[in-house]
PDB file of C-alpha atoms in Angstrom:
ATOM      1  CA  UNK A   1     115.506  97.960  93.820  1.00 84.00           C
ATOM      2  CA  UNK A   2     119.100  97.551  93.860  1.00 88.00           C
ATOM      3  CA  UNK A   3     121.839  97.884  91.170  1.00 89.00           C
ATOM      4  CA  UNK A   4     121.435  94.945  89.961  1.00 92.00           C
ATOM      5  CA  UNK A   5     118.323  93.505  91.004  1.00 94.00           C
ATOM      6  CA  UNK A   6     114.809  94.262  91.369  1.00 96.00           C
ATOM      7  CA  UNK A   7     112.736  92.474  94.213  1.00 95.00           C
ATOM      8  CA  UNK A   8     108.884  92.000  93.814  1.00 96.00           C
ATOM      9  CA  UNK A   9     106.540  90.842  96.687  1.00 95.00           C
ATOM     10  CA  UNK A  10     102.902  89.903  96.243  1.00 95.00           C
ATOM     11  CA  UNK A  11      99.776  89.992  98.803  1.00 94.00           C
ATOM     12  CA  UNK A  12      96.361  89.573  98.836  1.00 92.00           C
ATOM     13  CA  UNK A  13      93.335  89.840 100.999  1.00 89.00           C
ATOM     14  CA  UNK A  14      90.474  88.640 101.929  1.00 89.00           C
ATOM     15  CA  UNK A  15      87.013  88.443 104.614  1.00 87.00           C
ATOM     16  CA  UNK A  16      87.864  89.867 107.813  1.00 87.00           C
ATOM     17  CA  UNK A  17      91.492  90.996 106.720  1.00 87.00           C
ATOM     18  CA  UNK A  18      92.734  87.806 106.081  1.00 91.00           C
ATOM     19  CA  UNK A  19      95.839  88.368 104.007  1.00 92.00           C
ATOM     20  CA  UNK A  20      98.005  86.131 101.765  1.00 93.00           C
ATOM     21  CA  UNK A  21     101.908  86.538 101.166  1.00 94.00           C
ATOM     22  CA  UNK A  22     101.495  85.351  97.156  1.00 94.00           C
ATOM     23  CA  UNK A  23     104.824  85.591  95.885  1.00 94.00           C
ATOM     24  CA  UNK A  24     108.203  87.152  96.645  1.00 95.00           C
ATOM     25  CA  UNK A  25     110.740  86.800  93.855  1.00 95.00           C
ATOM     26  CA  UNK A  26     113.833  88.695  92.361  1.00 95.00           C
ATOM     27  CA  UNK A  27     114.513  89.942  88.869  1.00 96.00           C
ATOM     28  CA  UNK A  28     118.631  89.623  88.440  1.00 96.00           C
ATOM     29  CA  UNK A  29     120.440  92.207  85.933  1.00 95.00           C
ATOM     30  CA  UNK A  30     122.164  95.526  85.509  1.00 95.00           C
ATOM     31  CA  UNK A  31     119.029  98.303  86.295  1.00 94.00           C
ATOM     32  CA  UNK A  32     120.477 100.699  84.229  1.00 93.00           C
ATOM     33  CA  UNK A  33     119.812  97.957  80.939  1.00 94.00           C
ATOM     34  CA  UNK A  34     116.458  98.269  79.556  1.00 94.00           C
ATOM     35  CA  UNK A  35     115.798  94.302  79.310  1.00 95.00           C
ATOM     36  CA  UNK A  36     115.749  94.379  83.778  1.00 96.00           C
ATOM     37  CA  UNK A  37     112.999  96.844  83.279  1.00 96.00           C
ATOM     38  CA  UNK A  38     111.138  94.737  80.463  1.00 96.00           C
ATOM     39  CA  UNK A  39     110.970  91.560  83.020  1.00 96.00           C
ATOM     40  CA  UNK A  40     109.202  94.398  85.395  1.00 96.00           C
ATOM     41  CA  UNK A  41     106.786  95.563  83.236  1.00 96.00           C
ATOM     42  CA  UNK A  42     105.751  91.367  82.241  1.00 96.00           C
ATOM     43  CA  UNK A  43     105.797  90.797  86.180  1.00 96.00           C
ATOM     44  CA  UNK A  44     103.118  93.870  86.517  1.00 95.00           C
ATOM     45  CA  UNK A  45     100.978  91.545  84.167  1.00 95.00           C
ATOM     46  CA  UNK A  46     101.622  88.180  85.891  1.00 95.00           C
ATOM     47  CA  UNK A  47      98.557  86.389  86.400  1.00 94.00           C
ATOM     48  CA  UNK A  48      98.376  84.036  89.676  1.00 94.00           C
ATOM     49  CA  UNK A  49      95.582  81.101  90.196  1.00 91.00           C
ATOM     50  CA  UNK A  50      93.662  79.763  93.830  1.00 86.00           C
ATOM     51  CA  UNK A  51      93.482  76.431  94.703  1.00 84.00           C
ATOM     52  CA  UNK A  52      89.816  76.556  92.767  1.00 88.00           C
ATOM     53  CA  UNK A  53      91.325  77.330  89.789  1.00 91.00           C
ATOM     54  CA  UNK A  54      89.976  81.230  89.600  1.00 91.00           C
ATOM     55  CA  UNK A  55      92.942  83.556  88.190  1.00 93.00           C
ATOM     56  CA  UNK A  56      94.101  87.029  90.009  1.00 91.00           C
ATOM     57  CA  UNK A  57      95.888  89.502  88.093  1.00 93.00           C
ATOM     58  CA  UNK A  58      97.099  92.834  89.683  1.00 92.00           C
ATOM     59  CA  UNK A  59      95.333  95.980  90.678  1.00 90.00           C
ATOM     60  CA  UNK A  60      97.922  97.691  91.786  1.00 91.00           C
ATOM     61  CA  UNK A  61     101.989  97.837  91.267  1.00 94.00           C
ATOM     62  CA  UNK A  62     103.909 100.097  93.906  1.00 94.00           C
ATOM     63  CA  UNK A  63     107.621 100.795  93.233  1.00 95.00           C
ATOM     64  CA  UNK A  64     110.142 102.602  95.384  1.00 95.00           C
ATOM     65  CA  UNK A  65     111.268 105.947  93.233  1.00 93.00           C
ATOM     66  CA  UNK A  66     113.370 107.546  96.109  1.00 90.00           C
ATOM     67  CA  UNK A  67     116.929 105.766  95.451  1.00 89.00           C
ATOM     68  CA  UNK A  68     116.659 106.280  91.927  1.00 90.00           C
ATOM     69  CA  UNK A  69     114.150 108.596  90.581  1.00 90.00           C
ATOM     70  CA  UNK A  70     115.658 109.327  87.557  1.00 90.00           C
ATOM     71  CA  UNK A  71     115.488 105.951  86.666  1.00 93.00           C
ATOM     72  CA  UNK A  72     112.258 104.492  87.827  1.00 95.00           C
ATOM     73  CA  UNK A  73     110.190 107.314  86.700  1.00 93.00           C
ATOM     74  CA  UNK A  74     110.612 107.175  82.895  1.00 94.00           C
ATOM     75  CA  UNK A  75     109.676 103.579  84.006  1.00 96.00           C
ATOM     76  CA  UNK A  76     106.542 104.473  85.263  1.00 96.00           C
ATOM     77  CA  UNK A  77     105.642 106.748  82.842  1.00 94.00           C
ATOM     78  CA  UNK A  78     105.292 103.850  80.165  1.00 95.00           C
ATOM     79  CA  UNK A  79     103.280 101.998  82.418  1.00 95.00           C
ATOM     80  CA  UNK A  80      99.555 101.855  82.394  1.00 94.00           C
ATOM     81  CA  UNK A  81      99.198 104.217  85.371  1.00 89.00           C
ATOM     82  CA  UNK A  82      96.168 103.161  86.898  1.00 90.00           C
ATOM     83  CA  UNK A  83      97.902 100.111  87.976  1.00 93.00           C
ATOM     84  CA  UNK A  84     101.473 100.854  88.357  1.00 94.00           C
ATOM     85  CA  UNK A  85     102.658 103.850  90.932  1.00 94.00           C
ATOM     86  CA  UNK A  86     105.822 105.087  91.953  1.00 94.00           C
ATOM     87  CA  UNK A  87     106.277 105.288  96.308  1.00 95.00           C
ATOM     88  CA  UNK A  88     107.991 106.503  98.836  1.00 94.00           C
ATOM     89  CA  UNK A  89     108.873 104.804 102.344  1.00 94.00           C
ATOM     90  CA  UNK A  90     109.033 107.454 104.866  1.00 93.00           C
ATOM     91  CA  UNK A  91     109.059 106.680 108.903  1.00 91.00           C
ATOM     92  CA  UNK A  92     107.781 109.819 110.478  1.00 88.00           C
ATOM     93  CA  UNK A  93     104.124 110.098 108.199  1.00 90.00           C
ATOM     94  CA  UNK A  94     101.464 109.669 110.947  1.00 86.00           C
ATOM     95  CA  UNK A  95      99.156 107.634 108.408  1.00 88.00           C
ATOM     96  CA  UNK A  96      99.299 104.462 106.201  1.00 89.00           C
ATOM     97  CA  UNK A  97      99.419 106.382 102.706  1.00 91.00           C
ATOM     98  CA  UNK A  98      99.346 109.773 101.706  1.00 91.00           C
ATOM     99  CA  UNK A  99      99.738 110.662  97.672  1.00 91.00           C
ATOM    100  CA  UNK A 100     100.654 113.973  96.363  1.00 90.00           C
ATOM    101  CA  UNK A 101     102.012 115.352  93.137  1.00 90.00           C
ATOM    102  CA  UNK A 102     106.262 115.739  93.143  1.00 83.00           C
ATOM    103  CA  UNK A 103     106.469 118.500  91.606  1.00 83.00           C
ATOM    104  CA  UNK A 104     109.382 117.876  89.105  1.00 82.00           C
ATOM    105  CA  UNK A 105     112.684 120.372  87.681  1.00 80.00           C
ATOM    106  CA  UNK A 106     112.133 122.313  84.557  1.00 82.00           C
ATOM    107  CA  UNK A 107     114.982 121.681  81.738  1.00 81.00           C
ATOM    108  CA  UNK A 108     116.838 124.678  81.306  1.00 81.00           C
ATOM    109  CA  UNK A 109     115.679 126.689  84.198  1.00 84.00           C
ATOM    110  CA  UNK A 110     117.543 125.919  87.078  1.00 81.00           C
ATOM    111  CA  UNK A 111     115.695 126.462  90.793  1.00 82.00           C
ATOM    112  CA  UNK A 112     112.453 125.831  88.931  1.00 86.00           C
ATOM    113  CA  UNK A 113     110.286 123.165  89.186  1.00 85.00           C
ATOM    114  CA  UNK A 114     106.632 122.330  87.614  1.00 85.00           C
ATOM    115  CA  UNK A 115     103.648 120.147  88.601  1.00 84.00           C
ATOM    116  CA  UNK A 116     102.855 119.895  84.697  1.00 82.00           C
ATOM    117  CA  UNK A 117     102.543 116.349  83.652  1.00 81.00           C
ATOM    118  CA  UNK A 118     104.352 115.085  87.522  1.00 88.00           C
ATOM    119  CA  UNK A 119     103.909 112.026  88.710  1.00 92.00           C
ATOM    120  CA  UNK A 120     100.959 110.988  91.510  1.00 92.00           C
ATOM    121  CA  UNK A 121     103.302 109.292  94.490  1.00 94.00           C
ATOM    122  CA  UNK A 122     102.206 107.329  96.917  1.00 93.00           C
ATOM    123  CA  UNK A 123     103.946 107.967 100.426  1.00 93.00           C
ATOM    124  CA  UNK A 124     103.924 105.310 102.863  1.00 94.00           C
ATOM    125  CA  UNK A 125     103.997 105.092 106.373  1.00 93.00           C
ATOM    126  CA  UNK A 126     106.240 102.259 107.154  1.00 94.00           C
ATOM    127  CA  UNK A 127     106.577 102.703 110.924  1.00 93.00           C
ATOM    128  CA  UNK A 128     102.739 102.430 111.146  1.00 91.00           C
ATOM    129  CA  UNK A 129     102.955  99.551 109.249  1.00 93.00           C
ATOM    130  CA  UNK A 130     105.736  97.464 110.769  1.00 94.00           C
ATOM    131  CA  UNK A 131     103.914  98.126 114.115  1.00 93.00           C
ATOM    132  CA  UNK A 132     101.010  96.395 112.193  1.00 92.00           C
ATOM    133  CA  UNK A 133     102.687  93.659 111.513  1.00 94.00           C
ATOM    134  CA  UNK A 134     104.288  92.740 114.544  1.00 93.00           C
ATOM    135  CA  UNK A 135     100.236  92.942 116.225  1.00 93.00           C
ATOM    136  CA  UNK A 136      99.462  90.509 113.209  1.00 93.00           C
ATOM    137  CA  UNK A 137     101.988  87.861 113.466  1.00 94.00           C
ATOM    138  CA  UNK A 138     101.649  88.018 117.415  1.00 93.00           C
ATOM    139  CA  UNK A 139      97.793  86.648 116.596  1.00 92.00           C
ATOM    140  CA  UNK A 140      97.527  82.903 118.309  1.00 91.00           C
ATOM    141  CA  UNK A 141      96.903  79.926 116.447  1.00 86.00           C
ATOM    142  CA  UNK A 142      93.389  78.593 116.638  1.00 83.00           C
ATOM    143  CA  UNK A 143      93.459  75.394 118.495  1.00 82.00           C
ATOM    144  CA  UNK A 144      89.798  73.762 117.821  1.00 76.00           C
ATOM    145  CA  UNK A 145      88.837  75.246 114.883  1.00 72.00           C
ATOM    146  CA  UNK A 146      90.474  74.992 111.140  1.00 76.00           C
ATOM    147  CA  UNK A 147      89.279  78.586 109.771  1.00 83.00           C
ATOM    148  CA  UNK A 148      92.296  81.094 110.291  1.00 88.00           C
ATOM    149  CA  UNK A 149      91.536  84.239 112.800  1.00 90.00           C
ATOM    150  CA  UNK A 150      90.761  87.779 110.953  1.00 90.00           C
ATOM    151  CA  UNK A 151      93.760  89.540 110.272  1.00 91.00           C
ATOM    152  CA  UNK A 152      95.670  86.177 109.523  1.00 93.00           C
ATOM    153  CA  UNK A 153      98.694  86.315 107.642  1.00 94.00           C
ATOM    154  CA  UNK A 154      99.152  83.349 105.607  1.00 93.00           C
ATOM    155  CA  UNK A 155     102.243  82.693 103.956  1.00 92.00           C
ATOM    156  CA  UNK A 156     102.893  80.161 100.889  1.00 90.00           C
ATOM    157  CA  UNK A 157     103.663  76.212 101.509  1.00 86.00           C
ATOM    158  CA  UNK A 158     106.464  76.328  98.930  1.00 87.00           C
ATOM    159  CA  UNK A 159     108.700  78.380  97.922  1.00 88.00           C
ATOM    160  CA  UNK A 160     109.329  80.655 101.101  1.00 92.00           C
ATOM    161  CA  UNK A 161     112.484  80.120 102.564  1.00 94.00           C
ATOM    162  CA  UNK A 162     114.059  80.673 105.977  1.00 95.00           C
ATOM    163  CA  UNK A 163     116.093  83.544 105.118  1.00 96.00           C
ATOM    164  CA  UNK A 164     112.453  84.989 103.847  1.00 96.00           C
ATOM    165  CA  UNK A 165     111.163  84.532 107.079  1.00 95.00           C
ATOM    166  CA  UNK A 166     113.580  86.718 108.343  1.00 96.00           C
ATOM    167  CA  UNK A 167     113.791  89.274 106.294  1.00 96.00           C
ATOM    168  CA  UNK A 168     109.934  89.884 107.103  1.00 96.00           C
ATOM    169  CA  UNK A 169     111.035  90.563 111.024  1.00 95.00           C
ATOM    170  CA  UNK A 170     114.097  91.928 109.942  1.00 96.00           C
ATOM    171  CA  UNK A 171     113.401  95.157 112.036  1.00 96.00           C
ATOM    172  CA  UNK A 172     112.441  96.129 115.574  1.00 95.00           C
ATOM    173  CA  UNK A 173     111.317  98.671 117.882  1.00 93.00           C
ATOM    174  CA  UNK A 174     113.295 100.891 120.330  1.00 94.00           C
ATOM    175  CA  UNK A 175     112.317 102.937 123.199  1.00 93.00           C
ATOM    176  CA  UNK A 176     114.345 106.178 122.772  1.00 93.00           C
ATOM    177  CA  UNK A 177     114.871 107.828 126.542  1.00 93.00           C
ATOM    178  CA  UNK A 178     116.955 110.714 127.502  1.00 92.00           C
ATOM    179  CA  UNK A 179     119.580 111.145 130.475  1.00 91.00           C
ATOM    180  CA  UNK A 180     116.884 111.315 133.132  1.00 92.00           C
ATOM    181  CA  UNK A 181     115.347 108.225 131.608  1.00 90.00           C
ATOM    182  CA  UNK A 182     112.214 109.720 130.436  1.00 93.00           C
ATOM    183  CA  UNK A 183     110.605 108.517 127.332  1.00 92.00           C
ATOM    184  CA  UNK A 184     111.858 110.546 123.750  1.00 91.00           C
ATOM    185  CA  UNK A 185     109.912 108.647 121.260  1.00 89.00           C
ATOM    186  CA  UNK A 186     110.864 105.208 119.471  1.00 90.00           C
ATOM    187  CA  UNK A 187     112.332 104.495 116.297  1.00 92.00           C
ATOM    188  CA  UNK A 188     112.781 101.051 114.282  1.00 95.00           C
ATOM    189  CA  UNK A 189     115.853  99.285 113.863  1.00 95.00           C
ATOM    190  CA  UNK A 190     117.159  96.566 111.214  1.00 96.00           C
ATOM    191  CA  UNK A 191     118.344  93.205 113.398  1.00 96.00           C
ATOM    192  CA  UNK A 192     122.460  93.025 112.714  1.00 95.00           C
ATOM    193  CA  UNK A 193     122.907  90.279 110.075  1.00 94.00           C
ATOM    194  CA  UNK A 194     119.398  90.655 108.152  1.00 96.00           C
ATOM    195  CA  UNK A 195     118.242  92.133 104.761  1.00 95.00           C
ATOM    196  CA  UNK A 196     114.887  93.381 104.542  1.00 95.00           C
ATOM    197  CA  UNK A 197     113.783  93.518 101.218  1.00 95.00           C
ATOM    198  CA  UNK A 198     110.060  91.101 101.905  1.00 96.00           C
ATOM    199  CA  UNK A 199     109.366  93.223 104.829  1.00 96.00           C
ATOM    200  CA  UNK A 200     109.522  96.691 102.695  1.00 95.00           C
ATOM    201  CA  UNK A 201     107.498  95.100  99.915  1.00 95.00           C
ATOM    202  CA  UNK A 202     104.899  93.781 102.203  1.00 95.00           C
ATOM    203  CA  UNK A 203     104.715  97.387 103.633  1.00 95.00           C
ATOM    204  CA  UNK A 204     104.241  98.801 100.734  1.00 94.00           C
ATOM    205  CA  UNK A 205     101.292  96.247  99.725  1.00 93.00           C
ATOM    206  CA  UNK A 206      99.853  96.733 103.015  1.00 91.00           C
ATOM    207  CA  UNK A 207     100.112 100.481 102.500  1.00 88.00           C
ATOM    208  CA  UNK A 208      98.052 100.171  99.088  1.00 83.00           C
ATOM    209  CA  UNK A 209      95.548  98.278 101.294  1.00 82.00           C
ATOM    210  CA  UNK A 210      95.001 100.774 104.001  1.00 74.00           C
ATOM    211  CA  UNK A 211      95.364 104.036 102.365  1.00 58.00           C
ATOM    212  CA  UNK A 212      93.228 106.776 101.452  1.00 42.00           C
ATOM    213  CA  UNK A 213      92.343 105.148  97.898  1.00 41.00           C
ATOM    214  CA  UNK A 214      89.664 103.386  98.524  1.00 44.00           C
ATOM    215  CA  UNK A 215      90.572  99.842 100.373  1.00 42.00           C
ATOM    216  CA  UNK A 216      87.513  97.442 100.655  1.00 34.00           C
ATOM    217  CA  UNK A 217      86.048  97.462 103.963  1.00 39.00           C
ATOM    218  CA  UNK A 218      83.562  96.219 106.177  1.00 33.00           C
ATOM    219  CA  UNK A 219      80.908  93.056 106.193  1.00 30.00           C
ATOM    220  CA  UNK A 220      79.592  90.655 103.250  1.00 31.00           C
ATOM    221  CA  UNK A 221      83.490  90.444 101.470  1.00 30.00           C
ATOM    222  CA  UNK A 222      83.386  86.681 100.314  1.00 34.00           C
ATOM    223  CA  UNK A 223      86.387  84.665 100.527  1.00 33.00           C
ATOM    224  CA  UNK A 224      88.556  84.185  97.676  1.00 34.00           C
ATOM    225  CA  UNK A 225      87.641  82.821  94.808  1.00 38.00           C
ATOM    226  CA  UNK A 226      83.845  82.115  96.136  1.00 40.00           C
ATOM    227  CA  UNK A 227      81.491  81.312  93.012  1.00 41.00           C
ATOM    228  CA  UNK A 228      77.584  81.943  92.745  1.00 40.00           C
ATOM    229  CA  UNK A 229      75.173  79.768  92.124  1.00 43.00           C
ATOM    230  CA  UNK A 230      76.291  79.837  88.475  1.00 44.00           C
ATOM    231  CA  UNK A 231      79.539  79.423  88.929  1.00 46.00           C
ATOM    232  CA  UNK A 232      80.873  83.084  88.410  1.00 42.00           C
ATOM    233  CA  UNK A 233      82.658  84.665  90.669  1.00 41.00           C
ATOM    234  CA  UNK A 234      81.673  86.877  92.961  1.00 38.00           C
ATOM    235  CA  UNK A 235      83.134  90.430  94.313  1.00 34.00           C
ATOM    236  CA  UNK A 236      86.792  90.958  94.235  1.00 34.00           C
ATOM    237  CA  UNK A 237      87.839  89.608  98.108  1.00 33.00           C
ATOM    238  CA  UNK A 238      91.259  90.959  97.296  1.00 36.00           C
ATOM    239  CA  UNK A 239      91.763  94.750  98.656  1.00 32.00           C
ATOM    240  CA  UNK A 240      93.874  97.802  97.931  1.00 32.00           C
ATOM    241  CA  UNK A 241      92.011 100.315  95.641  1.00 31.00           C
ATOM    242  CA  UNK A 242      89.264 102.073  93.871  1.00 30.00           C
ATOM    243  CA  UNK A 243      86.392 100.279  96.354  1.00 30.00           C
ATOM    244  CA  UNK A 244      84.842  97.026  95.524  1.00 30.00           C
ATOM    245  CA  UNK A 245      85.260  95.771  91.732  1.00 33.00           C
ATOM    246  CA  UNK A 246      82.843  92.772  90.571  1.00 33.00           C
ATOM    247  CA  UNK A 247      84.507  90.077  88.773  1.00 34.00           C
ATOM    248  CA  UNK A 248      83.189  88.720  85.327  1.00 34.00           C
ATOM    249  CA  UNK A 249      81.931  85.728  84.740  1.00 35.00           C
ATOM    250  CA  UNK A 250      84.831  82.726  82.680  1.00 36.00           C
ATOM    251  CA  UNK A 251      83.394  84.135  78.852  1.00 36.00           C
ATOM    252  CA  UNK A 252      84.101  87.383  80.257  1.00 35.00           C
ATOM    253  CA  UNK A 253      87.417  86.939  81.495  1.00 38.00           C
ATOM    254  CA  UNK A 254      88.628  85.312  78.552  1.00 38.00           C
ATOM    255  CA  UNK A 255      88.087  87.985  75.946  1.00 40.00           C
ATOM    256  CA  UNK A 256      90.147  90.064  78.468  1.00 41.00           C
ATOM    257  CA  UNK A 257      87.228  92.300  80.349  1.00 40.00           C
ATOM    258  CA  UNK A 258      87.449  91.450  84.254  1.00 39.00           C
ATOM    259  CA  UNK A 259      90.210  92.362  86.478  1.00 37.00           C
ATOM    260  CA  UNK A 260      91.250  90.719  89.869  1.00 39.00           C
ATOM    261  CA  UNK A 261      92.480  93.636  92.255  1.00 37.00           C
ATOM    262  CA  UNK A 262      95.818  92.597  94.194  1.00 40.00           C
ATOM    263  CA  UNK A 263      98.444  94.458  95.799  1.00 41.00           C
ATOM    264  CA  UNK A 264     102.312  94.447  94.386  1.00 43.00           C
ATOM    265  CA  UNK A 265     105.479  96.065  95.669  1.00 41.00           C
ATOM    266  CA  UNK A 266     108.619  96.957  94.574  1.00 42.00           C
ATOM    267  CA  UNK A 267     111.140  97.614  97.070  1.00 40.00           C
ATOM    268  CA  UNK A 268     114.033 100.105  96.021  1.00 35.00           C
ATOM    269  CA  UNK A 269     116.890 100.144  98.217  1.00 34.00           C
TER     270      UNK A 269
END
């Protein structure tokens, strides 16, 4: 999130950690007007369709609170909670996710703060998760067969540009030595030139995936979109929170009961 612009990036998953880049698009306007934050709230509702026709709304919405908290938590607030959650990129947390309660200032009492009625934020790992990356998009291409590797990252036919590309390897590593050349640690760097705003949002989706609440895991996840026998869908392939969900068959879905799980970001910069 910027000062006048909110970016939103999409991903989804799928058997054997195949993931999908969905969507990556920008809301334009002033963030300190209330009509910016409307267009948020409709994109935490968008609904997105597979080549088969089966729909995919969100499970979860992650947006960046650190820049402007004061801001972006009222935000949240209003939101149905259970989807949307306010996060934190932080470098040196040794896992994907951690969430705790910020314990927030008490009006009128200075030096006091209160975990009454705080917000649940979601801290996220980025340097784990840039590291992931890099091991995922160094994957080779298949040559004989047509079915994508696990851990595939698939990324849309239209609509992603150049300048998206690198944005999402907009950052690298450096080996950090001391006078006597002895290894100090490493640290990640942005590329001179490059913006980064589809690499944090994937990080954060990725972070929803891998956390501590409840990604789907293991054998028998279908592929997306995969129907039964009588045409309903099956389990949700899509990963990122409260373990497996079933999907509902078309009736269902229509009078609004069913809910596709996939992971959003919000990038705050």
């Amino acid at each position: 999130m910027g000062k006048d612009h909110i970016e939103v990036g999409v991903s989804a998953w799928g058997r054997a950690r195949r993931r999908w880049l969905v969507d990556h698009f920008r809301i334009e306007g002033n963030t300190q007007l209330p009509k910016v934050w409307e267009e948020a709230a409709d994109a935490v509702h968008r609904v997105y369709r597979n080549a088969e026709g089966v729909e995919f709304s969100l499970l979860k919405f992650f947006i960046d609170t650190s820049a402007w908290p004061e801001i972006v938590k009222p935000w949240v607030r209003r939101q149905n909670q259970q989807i949307v959650m306010g996060c934190d990129g932080l470098d040196h947390l040794d896992q994907a996710v951690k969430v705790e309660v910020q314990a927030e200032p008490v009006r009128g009492m200075p030096n006091k703060k209160t975990r009454i009625g705080a917000l649940r934020i979601a801290q996220v790992g980025v340097s784990l998760l840039k590291a992931e990356l890099v091991g995922v998009l160094s994957i080779p291409r298949p040559e004989s067969s047509d079915e994508a590797p696990p851990d595939w990252l698939h990324l849309p036919k239209q609509g992603f540009t150049k300048e998206m590309a690198k944005q999402l390897v907009s950052e690298r590593k450096v080996i950090l030595r001391d006078a006597n050349g002895r290894l100090t640690g490493t640290r990640w760097e942005r590329i001179e030139g490059r913006r980064a705003e589809v690499l944090d949002c994937h990080n954060y989706a990725v972070g929803r995936r891998t956390g501590r609440m409840g990604p789907l895991q293991g054998p028998g996840l279908r592929t997306l979109g995969e129907k039964d026998r009588r045409g309903r869908c099956r389990d949700q392939v899509l990963e990122g929170g409260g373990g497996p969900r079933r999907s509902c068959d078309r009736r269902a879905r229509s009078e609004g009961r069913g809910r596709s799980p996939q992971a959003c970001s919000l990038r705050s910069l």
